[in-house]
Amino acid sequence: MRDSLRFLLNGEPVELSGVDPRTTLLDWLRETRGLTGTKEGCNEGDCGACTVGVTRLEDGAPVRRAVNACIQLLPMLDGAAVTTVEAIAGPDRQHPAQEAMVALHGSQCGFCTPGFVMSMWAGYPAGRGSRADVADMVAGNLCRCTGYGPILESGLAMHDLPAPDWEVDPAPRLAGMEHGSVVMTGGGCTAHVPVTEPELAELVEAYPEAVIVAGATDVGLWITKRLDAPERMIFVNRVKDFDRVVETEAGVELGAGATYARAAGALERLSPDLGELIRRLGSTQVRNSGCVGANIANGSPIGDGPPPLIALGAELVLRKGATERVIPLEAFFLDYGKQDRAPGEYVSAVRIPRPATPEALKIFKISKRFDQDITATLGAFLIGVESGTVASASIVFGGMAGIPKRAAAVEAALLGRPWTLDTVEAALPAFADDFQPMSDMRASAEYRLRAARNLLLKVFHESAKAPPETRLVGAGALA
């Protein structure tokens, strides 16, 4: 048991004790270490000006990812390697991401440039890719000057430049770091960093009031925006196998600490629409930190993850002490801000059944922007048709109620009836029985209700175009 955090900063070992666990990496870099190349913009994980690289061992291999330093709390970095823009150049030349940005005039005022460069640095080992791949890579970085054209060209051109030969593989040093658990107190807050799930379970049961932190994509904002000051926090990022992604013929099991980035491939193999949804969920930096299980545990009525998982019949593994219980994911959400989770109990894993065909699930995310936007409403449809009759229906929406919710009345209006336009149109009024959505800055209640009805019509018309043998569900795409 240690009372200090240990990680690498630009290749040099750092050990911190007595520091406030609520301190963000951004504040620590700028105010304590004087590394001001990492900028503060929105301070909520939206603009990407604070992007840094964090390298961790995943399945024994080093994987470097871009993250938002403004919502990375220091205990999340224990056992990792942090790289800032000051350290990516070589002794005689800049990193290819820097060289390309200079050569192609990808920087004007320059405030956002370090964040873009770090996103490109993290994406550099993956290879050239397409312009669309570069757009995804930097979708979490905002620029008010360039119009993005030169930046996207830089993201392509950097792969034409000589590869950096000065970068050192951090794997041996990361593997050699002492990996014991941590209890650290500073600034009136105590942080626990367990390394096994039994230890995690014991801590959560002993301190049910503690804030459990996974990716901090929401908790970070509680601290930086709401100015919350939790007195005890339990960090799950070091728990062994808590980030597992296990694929079987039956489906996929995700440890609750599996990030969207880590789980993306397995989820896309379950359903192409699910893979496309994840591409639109937050940004690269958010997906690199945010966890599927944590998004569920947070209980947001507009979280993008739960509706399609409910439609697939996912189950949730809850743990308290040494005892586990398994419930349908749908049953976890009781009311706005209320979940079926006892004090001292936490989300341990998510089990997602594999649909009959990968194209079985249709998902539609409605938002004002394509990238990095909060959903106005999201619909997930899994409709089975046998011999022209609706044999099964699972229709789930987010953003339409205080919880992710099935359209039970609509499902009942479809079941056992011919899969025809007349049946679908007759079922549309039932949406008003299932949902009484609210109006807010994202959409009006009337818009949400109309959009939901139109999505069911879209599902029907797309399935009607499919060959008869595929009409069980049809092939879908995000709106």
XYZ file of C-alpha atoms in Angstrom:
479
model
C 0.000 0.000 0.000
C 1.413 3.364 -1.036
C 0.487 6.906 -0.024
C 1.791 8.422 -3.258
C 1.059 8.450 -6.975
C 3.706 7.331 -9.462
C 3.761 8.014 -13.170
C 6.047 9.196 -15.950
C 5.923 12.783 -17.167
C 7.683 13.303 -20.485
C 9.837 10.287 -19.741
C 10.810 11.300 -16.213
C 9.472 9.555 -13.088
C 7.171 11.555 -10.837
C 6.026 10.673 -7.324
C 3.327 12.760 -5.657
C 2.101 12.537 -2.083
C -0.144 14.848 -0.108
C -1.596 16.411 -3.258
C -5.344 17.082 -3.456
C -6.789 14.141 -5.453
C -9.324 16.510 -6.999
C -6.531 18.372 -8.806
C -6.788 18.116 -12.563
C -3.811 17.191 -14.685
C -4.237 20.495 -16.549
C -3.921 22.605 -13.400
C -1.001 20.562 -12.126
C 0.902 20.796 -15.425
C 0.449 24.530 -15.779
C 0.627 25.722 -12.185
C 3.044 23.258 -10.606
C 5.242 22.112 -13.469
C 5.182 25.240 -15.650
C 4.197 23.261 -18.750
C 1.980 25.926 -20.247
C 1.896 24.506 -23.770
C -1.180 22.607 -22.592
C -3.893 25.263 -22.790
C -7.039 25.858 -20.789
C -10.068 26.557 -22.958
C -13.467 25.261 -21.941
C -12.264 23.314 -18.863
C -14.974 20.728 -19.477
C -13.548 18.357 -22.097
C -15.116 19.939 -25.176
C -12.538 22.116 -26.928
C -9.413 19.924 -26.866
C -6.992 22.780 -26.154
C -5.722 20.827 -23.142
C -5.096 17.564 -25.036
C -2.144 15.497 -23.844
C -1.025 11.951 -24.530
C -1.417 9.225 -21.923
C 0.223 5.839 -22.503
C -0.871 2.760 -20.585
C -0.248 -0.940 -20.918
C -3.289 -2.607 -22.443
C -3.047 -6.388 -22.642
C 0.664 -5.997 -22.016
C 1.329 -3.576 -24.885
C 1.763 0.201 -24.627
C -1.144 2.141 -26.127
C -1.012 5.902 -26.305
C -4.218 7.868 -26.409
C -5.218 11.516 -26.508
C -7.120 12.712 -23.433
C -8.447 15.982 -22.075
C -6.124 17.055 -19.256
C -8.804 19.371 -17.852
C -10.912 16.424 -16.643
C -8.141 13.955 -15.844
C -7.768 13.825 -12.070
C -4.252 13.071 -10.863
C -4.969 9.625 -9.306
C -6.187 8.449 -12.730
C -2.583 8.682 -13.949
C -1.015 6.298 -11.463
C 1.059 3.804 -13.417
C 0.765 5.682 -16.725
C 3.051 7.813 -18.908
C 1.985 11.388 -19.624
C 3.341 13.242 -22.655
C 2.849 16.955 -23.274
C 3.497 19.024 -26.379
C 6.825 20.259 -24.973
C 8.317 16.751 -25.202
C 7.378 15.302 -28.578
C 10.105 16.895 -30.717
C 13.421 15.189 -31.331
C 16.889 16.631 -30.755
C 17.238 17.852 -34.348
C 13.711 18.153 -35.719
C 10.077 18.494 -34.784
C 7.627 15.618 -34.630
C 5.942 14.973 -38.023
C 2.664 16.320 -36.628
C 4.401 19.603 -35.795
C 6.285 19.759 -39.097
C 3.130 19.179 -41.128
C 1.150 21.817 -39.217
C 3.892 24.390 -39.886
C 4.387 23.479 -43.549
C 0.672 23.512 -44.396
C -0.251 26.583 -42.308
C -2.464 24.640 -39.917
C -2.015 27.263 -37.189
C -3.172 30.867 -37.110
C -3.698 32.374 -33.657
C -2.066 29.219 -32.272
C -4.099 28.773 -29.094
C -5.645 25.487 -30.215
C -2.541 24.222 -32.011
C -0.881 22.271 -29.167
C -4.093 20.310 -28.632
C -4.415 19.474 -32.322
C -0.776 18.438 -32.456
C -1.192 16.128 -29.469
C -4.281 14.507 -30.983
C -2.267 13.950 -34.161
C 0.708 12.667 -32.155
C -1.505 10.095 -30.449
C -2.989 9.059 -33.794
C 0.307 8.983 -35.675
C 1.247 5.326 -35.116
C -2.038 4.138 -36.639
C -0.948 5.007 -40.189
C -2.146 7.435 -42.813
C -5.820 6.527 -43.147
C -8.279 8.797 -44.955
C -9.341 12.402 -44.575
C -12.407 11.108 -42.698
C -10.112 9.241 -40.297
C -8.204 12.459 -39.614
C -11.504 14.285 -39.059
C -12.475 11.690 -36.460
C -9.031 11.964 -34.857
C -9.347 15.729 -34.290
C -13.134 15.967 -33.852
C -12.582 16.803 -30.183
C -10.356 19.797 -31.008
C -11.981 23.121 -31.842
C -10.419 25.856 -33.985
C -11.941 29.280 -34.680
C -9.397 30.371 -37.299
C -8.468 27.905 -40.012
C -11.686 26.286 -41.152
C -9.970 22.937 -40.497
C -8.876 22.392 -44.101
C -5.123 22.892 -43.488
C -5.346 20.911 -40.246
C -6.924 17.921 -41.962
C -4.306 18.090 -44.695
C -1.621 18.172 -42.001
C -3.062 15.040 -40.447
C -2.603 13.266 -43.770
C 0.758 14.785 -44.684
C 2.479 13.955 -41.402
C 2.639 10.310 -42.496
C 4.733 11.303 -45.539
C 7.470 12.719 -43.312
C 10.302 10.639 -41.826
C 9.173 8.728 -38.765
C 10.566 9.933 -35.429
C 13.480 7.731 -34.432
C 13.981 9.297 -31.029
C 10.873 7.957 -29.315
C 11.553 5.342 -26.636
C 9.220 2.415 -25.975
C 7.781 3.084 -22.489
C 6.595 -0.516 -21.966
C 9.569 -1.736 -19.903
C 9.391 1.243 -17.567
C 5.611 1.003 -17.201
C 5.804 -2.737 -16.557
C 8.537 -2.157 -13.997
C 6.614 0.393 -11.963
C 5.409 -0.741 -8.522
C 1.756 -1.542 -9.002
C 0.434 -1.716 -5.441
C -2.736 0.035 -4.372
C -2.760 3.639 -3.184
C -4.432 5.564 -0.379
C -3.552 9.240 -0.541
C -4.942 12.204 1.368
C -4.528 15.858 0.497
C -6.574 19.044 0.533
C -9.287 17.463 2.657
C -9.922 14.565 0.244
C -8.860 10.919 0.399
C -8.271 8.943 -2.791
C -8.240 5.158 -2.996
C -6.673 3.474 -6.028
C -7.303 -0.281 -5.665
C -5.719 -2.846 -7.968
C -8.050 -5.852 -7.556
C -11.810 -6.136 -7.746
C -12.178 -7.703 -4.283
C -10.325 -4.673 -2.923
C -12.627 -2.370 -4.914
C -15.712 -4.170 -3.598
C -14.457 -3.885 -0.022
C -13.837 -0.159 -0.404
C -17.222 0.612 -1.977
C -18.989 -1.366 0.750
C -16.981 0.372 3.473
C -17.448 3.856 1.998
C -20.819 3.893 0.202
C -20.768 7.693 0.123
C -17.510 7.801 -1.870
C -17.503 9.012 -5.467
C -16.436 6.190 -7.782
C -14.327 7.572 -10.636
C -13.773 5.798 -13.939
C -13.107 8.141 -16.877
C -14.173 11.351 -15.068
C -15.879 12.633 -18.221
C -18.748 13.629 -15.922
C -17.163 13.673 -12.460
C -14.474 16.007 -13.796
C -17.160 18.549 -14.627
C -18.721 18.187 -11.192
C -15.409 19.448 -9.843
C -14.448 22.064 -12.457
C -17.912 23.475 -13.190
C -20.182 22.668 -10.272
C -17.268 23.127 -7.865
C -18.150 19.938 -6.009
C -15.606 18.918 -3.382
C -16.017 15.195 -2.654
C -14.175 14.133 0.479
C -13.544 10.541 -0.598
C -12.999 9.125 -4.079
C -12.397 5.595 -5.342
C -10.578 5.336 -8.678
C -11.090 2.164 -10.731
C -8.497 2.701 -13.488
C -5.914 0.352 -11.922
C -8.288 -2.526 -11.075
C -7.031 -5.634 -12.869
C -9.359 -6.893 -15.621
C -11.958 -4.246 -14.822
C -11.451 -3.023 -18.398
C -11.866 -6.477 -19.955
C -13.562 -6.940 -23.319
C -14.529 -10.579 -23.846
C -16.133 -11.707 -27.112
C -17.922 -15.033 -27.416
C -20.452 -16.544 -29.787
C -23.162 -15.556 -27.311
C -22.158 -11.912 -27.101
C -19.777 -9.479 -25.417
C -18.935 -8.965 -21.750
C -17.440 -5.650 -20.750
C -15.848 -4.914 -17.429
C -17.336 -1.684 -16.123
C -13.971 0.054 -16.607
C -13.733 -0.691 -20.331
C -13.545 2.572 -22.237
C -15.556 3.214 -25.367
C -12.292 3.251 -27.334
C -11.288 -0.162 -25.990
C -14.757 -1.676 -26.500
C -15.465 -0.108 -29.903
C -14.289 -3.000 -32.077
C -16.244 -5.641 -30.173
C -19.387 -3.518 -30.147
C -19.104 -2.796 -33.869
C -18.902 -6.520 -34.521
C -22.173 -6.899 -32.633
C -23.810 -4.253 -34.819
C -22.505 -1.813 -37.442
C -24.995 0.776 -36.184
C -23.604 0.383 -32.673
C -20.103 0.980 -33.999
C -21.255 4.104 -35.840
C -23.012 5.359 -32.723
C -19.798 5.086 -30.742
C -17.987 7.087 -33.437
C -20.429 9.916 -32.722
C -20.324 9.584 -28.948
C -18.330 12.476 -27.568
C -14.902 12.839 -29.165
C -11.758 10.758 -29.437
C -10.542 12.175 -26.129
C -13.874 11.448 -24.428
C -14.063 7.898 -25.827
C -10.491 7.298 -24.684
C -11.513 8.071 -21.085
C -15.259 7.449 -20.791
C -16.395 3.927 -19.889
C -19.467 2.025 -21.063
C -20.298 0.765 -17.574
C -19.746 4.157 -15.968
C -22.094 5.788 -18.468
C -24.748 3.290 -17.384
C -24.041 3.763 -13.677
C -24.334 7.521 -14.080
C -27.982 7.050 -15.061
C -28.283 9.930 -17.517
C -31.598 9.985 -19.425
C -29.712 11.148 -22.529
C -26.749 8.770 -22.344
C -26.237 7.238 -25.796
C -25.137 3.817 -24.575
C -28.126 2.376 -22.661
C -30.931 2.476 -25.312
C -29.270 0.135 -27.850
C -27.965 -2.124 -25.092
C -31.456 -2.397 -23.604
C -32.832 -3.192 -27.061
C -30.308 -6.029 -27.329
C -31.378 -7.416 -23.951
C -28.182 -6.555 -22.080
C -27.698 -7.570 -18.457
C -25.924 -5.710 -15.687
C -23.699 -7.356 -13.103
C -23.911 -5.546 -9.762
C -21.540 -6.371 -6.918
C -21.617 -5.692 -3.197
C -18.799 -7.188 -1.207
C -18.353 -10.755 -2.459
C -21.951 -11.017 -3.701
C -22.992 -10.447 -7.294
C -26.470 -10.136 -8.743
C -27.457 -9.945 -12.392
C -30.416 -7.875 -13.570
C -31.741 -6.792 -16.966
C -30.207 -3.459 -17.861
C -33.715 -2.125 -18.430
C -34.595 -2.791 -14.769
C -31.616 -0.769 -13.495
C -33.201 2.571 -14.343
C -36.038 3.338 -11.910
C -36.619 7.083 -12.217
C -34.703 10.252 -13.002
C -31.514 10.122 -10.941
C -32.534 6.839 -9.304
C -31.153 3.406 -10.118
C -31.577 -0.064 -8.647
C -28.291 0.008 -6.784
C -28.021 -0.504 -3.044
C -25.576 1.454 -0.857
C -22.157 -0.156 -1.179
C -23.069 -1.772 -4.497
C -21.494 -0.887 -7.832
C -21.704 -1.794 -11.511
C -19.169 -4.547 -12.152
C -19.838 -5.634 -15.750
C -22.209 -5.449 -18.708
C -23.245 -8.538 -20.689
C -24.577 -7.895 -24.179
C -26.197 -10.689 -26.239
C -25.263 -11.008 -29.883
C -28.198 -10.292 -32.232
C -29.294 -12.811 -34.865
C -27.424 -10.792 -37.500
C -25.086 -7.823 -37.083
C -27.558 -5.668 -39.041
C -30.440 -6.569 -36.720
C -30.127 -3.464 -34.562
C -31.059 -0.069 -35.995
C -29.972 3.051 -34.145
C -30.740 6.694 -34.849
C -29.054 9.551 -32.971
C -30.737 12.926 -33.446
C -28.550 15.920 -32.605
C -27.775 19.357 -34.022
C -24.146 18.502 -34.789
C -22.702 15.272 -36.121
C -19.685 15.241 -33.821
C -19.459 15.763 -30.086
C -23.053 16.803 -29.440
C -25.505 15.881 -26.716
C -28.384 13.874 -28.102
C -31.850 15.381 -28.465
C -33.317 11.904 -28.805
C -31.944 8.494 -29.662
C -33.954 5.524 -30.846
C -32.894 1.867 -30.944
C -35.042 -0.689 -32.795
C -34.837 -4.482 -32.813
C -37.901 -5.744 -34.675
C -38.260 -9.362 -35.721
C -40.587 -10.278 -38.597
C -41.535 -13.890 -39.323
C -43.722 -14.823 -42.306
C -44.714 -11.198 -42.689
C -45.821 -10.795 -39.059
C -44.123 -8.889 -36.244
C -42.903 -11.659 -33.938
C -40.773 -9.530 -31.584
C -40.175 -5.862 -30.950
C -37.790 -4.004 -28.688
C -37.958 -0.226 -29.176
C -35.980 1.924 -26.745
C -35.457 5.679 -26.568
C -33.178 8.042 -24.735
C -34.004 11.714 -24.301
C -37.750 11.051 -24.229
C -38.204 10.449 -20.490
C -36.368 10.719 -17.178
C -34.700 7.373 -17.921
C -33.829 5.326 -21.011
C -37.214 3.726 -21.682
C -38.879 1.118 -23.861
C -41.854 2.128 -25.987
C -44.049 -0.614 -24.515
C -47.321 0.648 -25.991
C -45.803 0.944 -29.452
C -44.343 -2.546 -29.177
C -47.744 -3.923 -28.181
C -49.372 -2.170 -31.135
C -46.961 -3.940 -33.505
C -46.709 -7.443 -32.048
C -48.673 -10.131 -33.842
C -49.693 -7.814 -36.647
C -48.598 -7.757 -40.291
C -45.396 -5.791 -40.905
C -47.103 -3.283 -43.180
C -47.312 0.467 -43.469
C -50.889 0.334 -42.178
C -49.724 -1.441 -39.015
C -46.886 1.000 -38.463
C -49.074 4.057 -38.996
C -51.699 2.648 -36.643
C -48.998 2.244 -33.956
C -47.707 5.830 -34.186
C -50.249 7.389 -31.754
C -49.042 4.966 -29.069
C -45.816 6.980 -28.757
C -47.836 9.578 -26.838
C -48.842 6.852 -24.369
C -45.225 5.832 -23.833
C -43.557 9.233 -23.660
C -44.270 12.754 -22.448
C -40.940 14.344 -23.362
C -39.769 17.711 -22.101
C -38.664 20.784 -24.009
C -35.135 22.092 -23.506
C -32.335 23.781 -25.440
C -31.763 20.682 -27.558
C -35.313 20.142 -28.814
C -38.958 20.778 -28.040
C -41.253 18.080 -26.713
C -43.263 18.220 -29.928
C -40.148 17.750 -32.049
C -38.975 14.790 -29.993
C -42.334 13.042 -30.244
C -42.589 13.654 -33.974
C -39.010 12.499 -34.517
C -39.688 9.270 -32.626
C -42.711 8.509 -34.807
C -40.789 9.283 -37.962
C -37.955 6.977 -36.927
C -40.350 4.030 -36.737
C -41.566 4.919 -40.204
C -37.939 5.067 -41.351
C -37.299 1.605 -39.932
C -40.245 0.229 -41.878
C -39.399 1.873 -45.181
C -35.753 0.783 -44.979
C -36.751 -2.818 -44.197
C -39.278 -2.831 -47.054
C -36.441 -2.151 -49.493
C -34.454 -5.139 -48.270
C -34.646 -8.576 -49.931
C -37.288 -10.831 -48.321
C -34.718 -13.047 -46.611
C -33.300 -10.053 -44.713
C -36.571 -8.471 -43.678
C -36.268 -9.891 -40.220
C -34.702 -6.583 -39.296
C -33.261 -4.830 -42.335
C -30.035 -2.895 -42.578
C -29.906 0.413 -40.756
C -27.791 3.496 -40.504
C -27.651 6.451 -38.209
C -29.665 9.513 -39.114
